[in-house]
Coordinates of C-alpha atoms and ligand atoms in Angstrom, one line a residue:
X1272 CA 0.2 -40.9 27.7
X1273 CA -0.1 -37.9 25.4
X1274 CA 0.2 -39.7 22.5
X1275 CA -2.6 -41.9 23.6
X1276 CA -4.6 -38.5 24.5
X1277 CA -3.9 -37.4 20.9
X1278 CA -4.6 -40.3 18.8
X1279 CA -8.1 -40.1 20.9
X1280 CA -8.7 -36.8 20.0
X1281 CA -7.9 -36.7 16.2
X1282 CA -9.6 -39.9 15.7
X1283 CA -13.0 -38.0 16.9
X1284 CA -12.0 -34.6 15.0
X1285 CA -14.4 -32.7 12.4
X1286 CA -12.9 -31.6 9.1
X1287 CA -11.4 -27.8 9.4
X1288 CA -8.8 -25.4 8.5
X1289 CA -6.0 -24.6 10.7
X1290 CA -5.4 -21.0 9.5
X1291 CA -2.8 -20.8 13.2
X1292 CA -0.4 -22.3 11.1
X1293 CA 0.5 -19.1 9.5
X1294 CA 0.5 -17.5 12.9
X1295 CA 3.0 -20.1 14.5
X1296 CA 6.1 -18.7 14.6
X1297 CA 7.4 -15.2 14.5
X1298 CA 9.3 -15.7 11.2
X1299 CA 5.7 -17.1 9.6
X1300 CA 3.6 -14.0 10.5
X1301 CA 6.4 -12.0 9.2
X1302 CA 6.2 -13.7 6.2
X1303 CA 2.7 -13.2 5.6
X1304 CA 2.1 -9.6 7.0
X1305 CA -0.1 -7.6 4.2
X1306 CA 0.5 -3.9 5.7
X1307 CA 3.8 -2.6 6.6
X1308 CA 4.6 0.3 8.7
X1309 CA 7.9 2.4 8.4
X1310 CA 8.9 5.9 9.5
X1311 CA 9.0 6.8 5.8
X1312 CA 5.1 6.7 6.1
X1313 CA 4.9 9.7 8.3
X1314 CA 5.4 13.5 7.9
X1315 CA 5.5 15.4 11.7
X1316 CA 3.5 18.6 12.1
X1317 CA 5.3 21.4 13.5
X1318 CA 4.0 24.3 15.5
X1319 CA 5.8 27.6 14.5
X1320 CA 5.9 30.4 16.8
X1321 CA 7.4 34.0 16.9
X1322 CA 10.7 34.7 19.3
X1323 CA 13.7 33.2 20.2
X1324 CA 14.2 30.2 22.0
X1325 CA 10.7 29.2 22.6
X1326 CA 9.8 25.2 23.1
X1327 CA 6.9 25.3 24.7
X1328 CA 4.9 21.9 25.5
X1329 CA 1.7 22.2 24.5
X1330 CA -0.5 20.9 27.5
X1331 CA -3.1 19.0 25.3
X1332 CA -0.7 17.2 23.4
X1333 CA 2.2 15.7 25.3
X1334 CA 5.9 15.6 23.4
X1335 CA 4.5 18.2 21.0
X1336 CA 5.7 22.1 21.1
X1337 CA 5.3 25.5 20.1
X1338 CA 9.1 26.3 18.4
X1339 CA 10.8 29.5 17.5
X1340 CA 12.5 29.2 13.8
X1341 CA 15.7 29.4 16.1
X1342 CA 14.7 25.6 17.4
X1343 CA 13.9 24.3 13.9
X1344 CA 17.4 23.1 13.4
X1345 CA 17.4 21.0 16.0
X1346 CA 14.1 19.6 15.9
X1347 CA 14.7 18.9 11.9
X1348 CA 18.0 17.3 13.0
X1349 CA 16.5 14.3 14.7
X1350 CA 13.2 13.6 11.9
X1351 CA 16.1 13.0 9.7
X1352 CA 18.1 10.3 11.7
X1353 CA 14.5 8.8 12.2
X1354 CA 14.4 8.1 8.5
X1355 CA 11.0 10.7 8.6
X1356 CA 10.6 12.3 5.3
X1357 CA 8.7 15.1 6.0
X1358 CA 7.0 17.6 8.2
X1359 CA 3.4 19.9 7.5
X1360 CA 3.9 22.8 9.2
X1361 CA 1.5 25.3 10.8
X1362 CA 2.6 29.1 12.0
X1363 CA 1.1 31.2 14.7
X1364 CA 1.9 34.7 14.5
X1365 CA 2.0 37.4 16.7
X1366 CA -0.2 40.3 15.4
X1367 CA -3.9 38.7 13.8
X1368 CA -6.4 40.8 12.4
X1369 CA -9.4 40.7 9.7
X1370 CA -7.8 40.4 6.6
X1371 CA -4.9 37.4 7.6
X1372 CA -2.5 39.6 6.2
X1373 CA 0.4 37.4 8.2
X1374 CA -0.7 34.3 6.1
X1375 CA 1.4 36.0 2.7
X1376 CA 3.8 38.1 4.2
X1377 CA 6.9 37.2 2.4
X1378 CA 8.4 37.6 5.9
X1379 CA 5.8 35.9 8.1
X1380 CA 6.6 33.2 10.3
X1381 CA 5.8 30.1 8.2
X1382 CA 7.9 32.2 5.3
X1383 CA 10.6 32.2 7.3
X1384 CA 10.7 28.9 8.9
X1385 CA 10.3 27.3 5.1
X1386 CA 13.6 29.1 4.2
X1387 CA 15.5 27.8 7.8
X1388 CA 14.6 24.4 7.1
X1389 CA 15.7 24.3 4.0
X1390 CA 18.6 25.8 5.1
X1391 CA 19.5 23.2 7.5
X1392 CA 18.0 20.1 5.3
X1393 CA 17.6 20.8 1.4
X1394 CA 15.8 17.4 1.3
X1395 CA 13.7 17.4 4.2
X1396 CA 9.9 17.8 2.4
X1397 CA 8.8 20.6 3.3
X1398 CA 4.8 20.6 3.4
X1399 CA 3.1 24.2 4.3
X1400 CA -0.8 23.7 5.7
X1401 CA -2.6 27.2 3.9
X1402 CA -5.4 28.4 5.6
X1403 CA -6.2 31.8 7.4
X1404 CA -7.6 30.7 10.6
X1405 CA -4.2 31.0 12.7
X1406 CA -3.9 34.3 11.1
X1407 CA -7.4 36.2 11.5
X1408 CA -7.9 37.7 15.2
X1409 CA -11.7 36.1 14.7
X1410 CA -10.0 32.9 13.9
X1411 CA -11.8 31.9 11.2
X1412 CA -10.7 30.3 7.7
X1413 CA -11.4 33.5 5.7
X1414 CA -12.6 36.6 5.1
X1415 CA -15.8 37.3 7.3
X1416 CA -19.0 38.8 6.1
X1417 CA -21.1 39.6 9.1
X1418 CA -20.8 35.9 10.7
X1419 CA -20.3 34.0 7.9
X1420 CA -16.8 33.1 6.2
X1421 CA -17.4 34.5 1.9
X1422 CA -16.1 32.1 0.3
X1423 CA -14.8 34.1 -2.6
X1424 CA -13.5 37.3 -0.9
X1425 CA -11.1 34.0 1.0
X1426 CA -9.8 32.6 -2.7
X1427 CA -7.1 35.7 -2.9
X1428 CA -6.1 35.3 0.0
X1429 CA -5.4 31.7 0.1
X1430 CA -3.8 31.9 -3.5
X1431 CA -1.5 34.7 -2.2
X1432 CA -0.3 32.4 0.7
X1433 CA 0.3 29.6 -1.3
X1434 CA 2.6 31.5 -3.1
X1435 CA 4.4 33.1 -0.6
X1436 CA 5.0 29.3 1.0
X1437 CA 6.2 28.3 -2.4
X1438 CA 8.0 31.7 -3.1
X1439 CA 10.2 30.7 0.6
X1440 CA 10.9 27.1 -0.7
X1441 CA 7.8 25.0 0.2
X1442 CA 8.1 21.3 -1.5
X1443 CA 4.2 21.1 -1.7
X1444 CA 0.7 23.2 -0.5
X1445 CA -1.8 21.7 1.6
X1446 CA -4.8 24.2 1.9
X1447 CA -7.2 23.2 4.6
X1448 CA -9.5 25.6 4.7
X1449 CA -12.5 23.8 2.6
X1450 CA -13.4 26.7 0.2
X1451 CA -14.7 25.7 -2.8
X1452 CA -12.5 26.7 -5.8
X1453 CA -9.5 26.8 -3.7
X1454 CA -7.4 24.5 -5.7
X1455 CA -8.3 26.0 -8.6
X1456 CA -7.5 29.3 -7.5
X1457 CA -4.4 27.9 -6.2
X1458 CA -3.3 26.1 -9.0
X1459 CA -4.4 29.0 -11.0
X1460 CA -2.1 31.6 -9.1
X1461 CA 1.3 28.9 -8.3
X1462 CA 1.3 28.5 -12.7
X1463 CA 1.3 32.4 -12.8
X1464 CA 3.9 33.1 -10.3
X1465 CA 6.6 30.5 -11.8
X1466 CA 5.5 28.1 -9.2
X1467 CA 4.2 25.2 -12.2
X1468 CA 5.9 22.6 -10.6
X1469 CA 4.8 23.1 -6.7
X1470 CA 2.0 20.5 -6.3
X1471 CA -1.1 21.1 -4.3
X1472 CA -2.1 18.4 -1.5
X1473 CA -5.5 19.4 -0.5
X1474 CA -7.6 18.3 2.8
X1475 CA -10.1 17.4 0.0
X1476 CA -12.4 15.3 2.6
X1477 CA -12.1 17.5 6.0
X1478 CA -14.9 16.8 8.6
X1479 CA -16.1 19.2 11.0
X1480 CA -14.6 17.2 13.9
X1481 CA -14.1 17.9 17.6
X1482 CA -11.2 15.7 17.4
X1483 CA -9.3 19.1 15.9
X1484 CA -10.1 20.5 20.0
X1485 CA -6.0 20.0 20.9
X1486 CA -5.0 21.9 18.0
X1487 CA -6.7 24.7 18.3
X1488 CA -5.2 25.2 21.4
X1489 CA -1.5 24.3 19.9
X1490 CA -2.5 26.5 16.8
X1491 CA -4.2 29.1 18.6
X1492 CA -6.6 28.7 16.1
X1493 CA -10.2 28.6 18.0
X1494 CA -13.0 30.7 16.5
X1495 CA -14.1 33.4 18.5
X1496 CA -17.8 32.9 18.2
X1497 CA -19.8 30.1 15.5
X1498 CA -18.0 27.2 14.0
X1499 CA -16.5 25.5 11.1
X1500 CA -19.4 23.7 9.6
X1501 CA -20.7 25.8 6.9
X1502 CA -17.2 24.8 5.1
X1503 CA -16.2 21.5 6.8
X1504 CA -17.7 18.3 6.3
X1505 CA -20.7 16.8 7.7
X1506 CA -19.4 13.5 9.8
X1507 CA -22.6 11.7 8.6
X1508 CA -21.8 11.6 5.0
X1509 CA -19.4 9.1 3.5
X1510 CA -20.9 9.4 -0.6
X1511 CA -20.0 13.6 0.0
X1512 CA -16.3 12.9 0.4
X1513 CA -15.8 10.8 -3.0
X1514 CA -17.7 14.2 -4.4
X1515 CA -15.1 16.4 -3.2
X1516 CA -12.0 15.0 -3.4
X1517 CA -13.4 14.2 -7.4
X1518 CA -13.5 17.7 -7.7
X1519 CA -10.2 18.8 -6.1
X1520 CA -8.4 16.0 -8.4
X1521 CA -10.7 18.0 -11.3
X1522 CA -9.5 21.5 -10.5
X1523 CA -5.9 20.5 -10.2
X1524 CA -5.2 19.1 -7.1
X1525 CA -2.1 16.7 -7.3
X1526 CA -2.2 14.5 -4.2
X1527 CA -5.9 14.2 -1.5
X1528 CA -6.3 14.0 2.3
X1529 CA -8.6 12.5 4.5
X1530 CA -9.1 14.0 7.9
X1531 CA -9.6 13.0 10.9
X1532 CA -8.2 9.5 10.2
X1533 CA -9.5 7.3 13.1
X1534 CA -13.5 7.8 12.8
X1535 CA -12.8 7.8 9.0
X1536 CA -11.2 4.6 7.9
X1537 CA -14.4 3.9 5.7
X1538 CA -13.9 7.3 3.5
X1539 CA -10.0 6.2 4.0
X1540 CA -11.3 2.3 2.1
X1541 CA -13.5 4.1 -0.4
X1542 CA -11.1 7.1 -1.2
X1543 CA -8.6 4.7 -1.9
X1544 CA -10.7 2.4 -3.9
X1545 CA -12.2 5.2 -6.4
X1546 CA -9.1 7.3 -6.7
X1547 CA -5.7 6.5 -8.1
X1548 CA -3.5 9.4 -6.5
X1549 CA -1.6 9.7 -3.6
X1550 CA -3.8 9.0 -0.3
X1551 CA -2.5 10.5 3.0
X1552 CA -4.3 10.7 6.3
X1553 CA -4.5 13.1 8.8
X1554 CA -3.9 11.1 12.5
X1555 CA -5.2 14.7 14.2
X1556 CA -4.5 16.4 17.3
X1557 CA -8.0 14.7 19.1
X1558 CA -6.6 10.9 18.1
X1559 CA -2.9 11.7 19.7
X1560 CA -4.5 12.8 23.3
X1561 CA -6.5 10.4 23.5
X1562 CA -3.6 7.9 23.3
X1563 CA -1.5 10.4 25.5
X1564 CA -4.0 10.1 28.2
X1565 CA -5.0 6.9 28.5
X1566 CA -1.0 5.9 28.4
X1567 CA -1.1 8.7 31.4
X1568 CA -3.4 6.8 33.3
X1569 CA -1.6 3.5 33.1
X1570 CA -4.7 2.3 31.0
X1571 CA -3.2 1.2 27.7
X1572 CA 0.1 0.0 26.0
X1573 CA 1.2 3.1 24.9
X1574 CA 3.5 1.5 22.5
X1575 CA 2.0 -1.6 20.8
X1576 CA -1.4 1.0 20.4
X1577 CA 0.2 3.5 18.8
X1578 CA 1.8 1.2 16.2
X1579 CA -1.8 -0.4 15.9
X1580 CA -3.2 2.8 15.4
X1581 CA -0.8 3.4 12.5
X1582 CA -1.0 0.3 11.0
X1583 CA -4.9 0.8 11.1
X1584 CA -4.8 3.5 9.3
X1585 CA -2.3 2.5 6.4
X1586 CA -4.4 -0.8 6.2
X1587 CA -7.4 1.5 5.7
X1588 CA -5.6 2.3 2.6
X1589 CA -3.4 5.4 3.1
X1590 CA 0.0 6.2 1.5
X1591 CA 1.0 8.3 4.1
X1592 CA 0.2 9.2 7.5
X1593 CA 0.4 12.7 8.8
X1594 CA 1.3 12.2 12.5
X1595 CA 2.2 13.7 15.7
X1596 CA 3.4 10.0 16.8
X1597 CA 5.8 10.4 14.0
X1598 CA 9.2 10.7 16.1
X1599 CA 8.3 7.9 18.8
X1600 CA 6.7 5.6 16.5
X1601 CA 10.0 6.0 14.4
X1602 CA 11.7 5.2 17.1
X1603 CA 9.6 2.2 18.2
X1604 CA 9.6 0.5 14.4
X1605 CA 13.0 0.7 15.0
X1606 CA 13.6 -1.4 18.1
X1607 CA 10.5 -3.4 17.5
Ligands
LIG2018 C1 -6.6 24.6 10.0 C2 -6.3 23.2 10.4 C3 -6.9 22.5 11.5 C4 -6.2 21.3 11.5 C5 -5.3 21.3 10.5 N1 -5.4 22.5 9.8 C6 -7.9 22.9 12.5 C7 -9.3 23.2 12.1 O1 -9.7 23.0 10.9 O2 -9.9 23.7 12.9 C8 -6.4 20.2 12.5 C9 -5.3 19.3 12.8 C10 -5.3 18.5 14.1 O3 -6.3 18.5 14.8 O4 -4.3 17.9 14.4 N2 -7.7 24.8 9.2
LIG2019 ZN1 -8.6 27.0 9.0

């Protein structure tokens, strides 16, 4: 008899803890779940592109698209039934050359797709990434000298596209492009313009990754020759990253990024343990394929590892998450 069977085995049982009994019942590991995920975690990048009409798929990252400002009604439309706070958006403009001169046009295509959203959606947070590299024709983050990026000649520039975002009604800045001084410069040029209460979010730790290979493509962003790792981070230092982000917070900087997010849960832990501002991470372009095409190949759970993926990275010890999951993993929290 069972019973029999049990009373044998219990008599002949070593002392232990049974930690399953918090993991017994759905209602029990609800109960005792530390990390939480929600779609108010996640702002949606948005690929911004001259013309009318335009939603073109980009091939490297499945469910994500090139729009025309004329599609940015729609697309804001939906993020807000999702409950989805936010979205970062990125432009790609028709004519590049040297000087980025379409990063600060007041006109330019992030300009102008600012002011539509906030047409449609007042309260939609609108977050504009500032850097040059979708604007130059070498495709770089700056102002070149010979091969190399001059860090200084780029702090105009950057400051001057800050406030044009800000000047067509961005919520908050998010300059990516790893000069040092930036935020200053930034913050410097915002309080000048009547722009005091904009706040800066800065890629403060951004690695020189090639999980950024997808974007470029959506971004049309890739350098023409060289790369980014005179200015981006070196992915073997972990002690460098508390460094920067120390000094963005010092020159102004009112809210930090981590990026990539996946390979960097560590500087995730540690940024979150030594700094007590906002923390968001960056779930990049590289992290989404990879995902994509494993689910393409019938080799994963698309859904349960996206929402593990997520739920890493908050655990990790970021805020917020900027993500191109954003709209299904809404969608997926919502019927889970
Ligand atoms: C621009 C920028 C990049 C990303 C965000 N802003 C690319 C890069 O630095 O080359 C990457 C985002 C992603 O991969 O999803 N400087
Ligand atoms: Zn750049």
């Amino acid at each position: 008899m069972i019973s029999d069977r049990a009373d044998a085995v219990s008599a002949t049982l070593p002392t232990f803890q049974r930690t399953r009994r918090l993991r017994n019942s759905p209602a029990i590991r609800a109960f005792v779940r530390e990390t939480s995920l929600q779609p108010s975690d996640f702002i949606y990048p948005l690929f911004v592109v001259e013309g009318e009409e335009v939603r073109r798929e980009i091939s490297s990252m499945p469910g994500q698209y090139q729009l025309s400002v004329d599609r940015l009604e729609d697309e804001v439309a939906g993020l807000d039934a999702l409950g989805i706070p936010g979205v970062l958006l990125f432009g790609i403009p028709n004519l590049k050359d040297g000087e980025a001169s379409g990063a600060f046009d007041p006109d330019g295509i992030v300009q102008r797709a600012v002011r539509e959203i906030k047409r449609v959606n007042p309260d939609l947070l609108v977050i504009t990434d500032v850097c040059a590299c979708e604007y130059t024709d070498h495709g770089h983050c700056g102002i070149l000298v010979g091969d190399l990026v001059d860090n200084d000649l780029t702090l105009p520039l950057l400051a001057r596209t800050a406030v044009s975002h800000a000047a067509a009604g961005a919520d908050i800045v998010a300059p990516s492009d790893m000069m040092d001084g930036r935020v200053a410069a930034i913050r410097l040029a915002l309080d000048a313009s009547g722009h005091a209460m904009v706040p800066i979010m800065s890629y403060a730790a951004k690695y020189a990754s090639a999980y950024y290979g997808p974007f470029r493509e959506a971004a049309e962003s890739t350098p023409r020759f060289g790369d980014r790792r005179s200015h981006q981070m070196d992915p073997a230092n972990a002690r460098e990253a508390m460094r920067e982000i120390a000094i963005d917070l010092d020159e102004g900087a009112d809210l930090i990024i981590v990026k990539p997010a996946l390979s960097y849960l560590d500087i995730i832990r540690d940024a979150r343990e030594a700094f007590d501002v906002p923390l968001t991470a960056y779930n990049v372009s590289g992290e989404y394929a990879m995902i994509k095409a494993a689910a393409r190949l019938g080799w994963i759970d698309e859904w349960r590892l996206t929402l593990e993926t997520l739920l890493s990275i908050k655990r990790a010890g970021a805020n917020r998450i900027i993500t191109y999951h954003a709209r299904e993993a809404a969608v997926w929290l919502g019927s889970a």
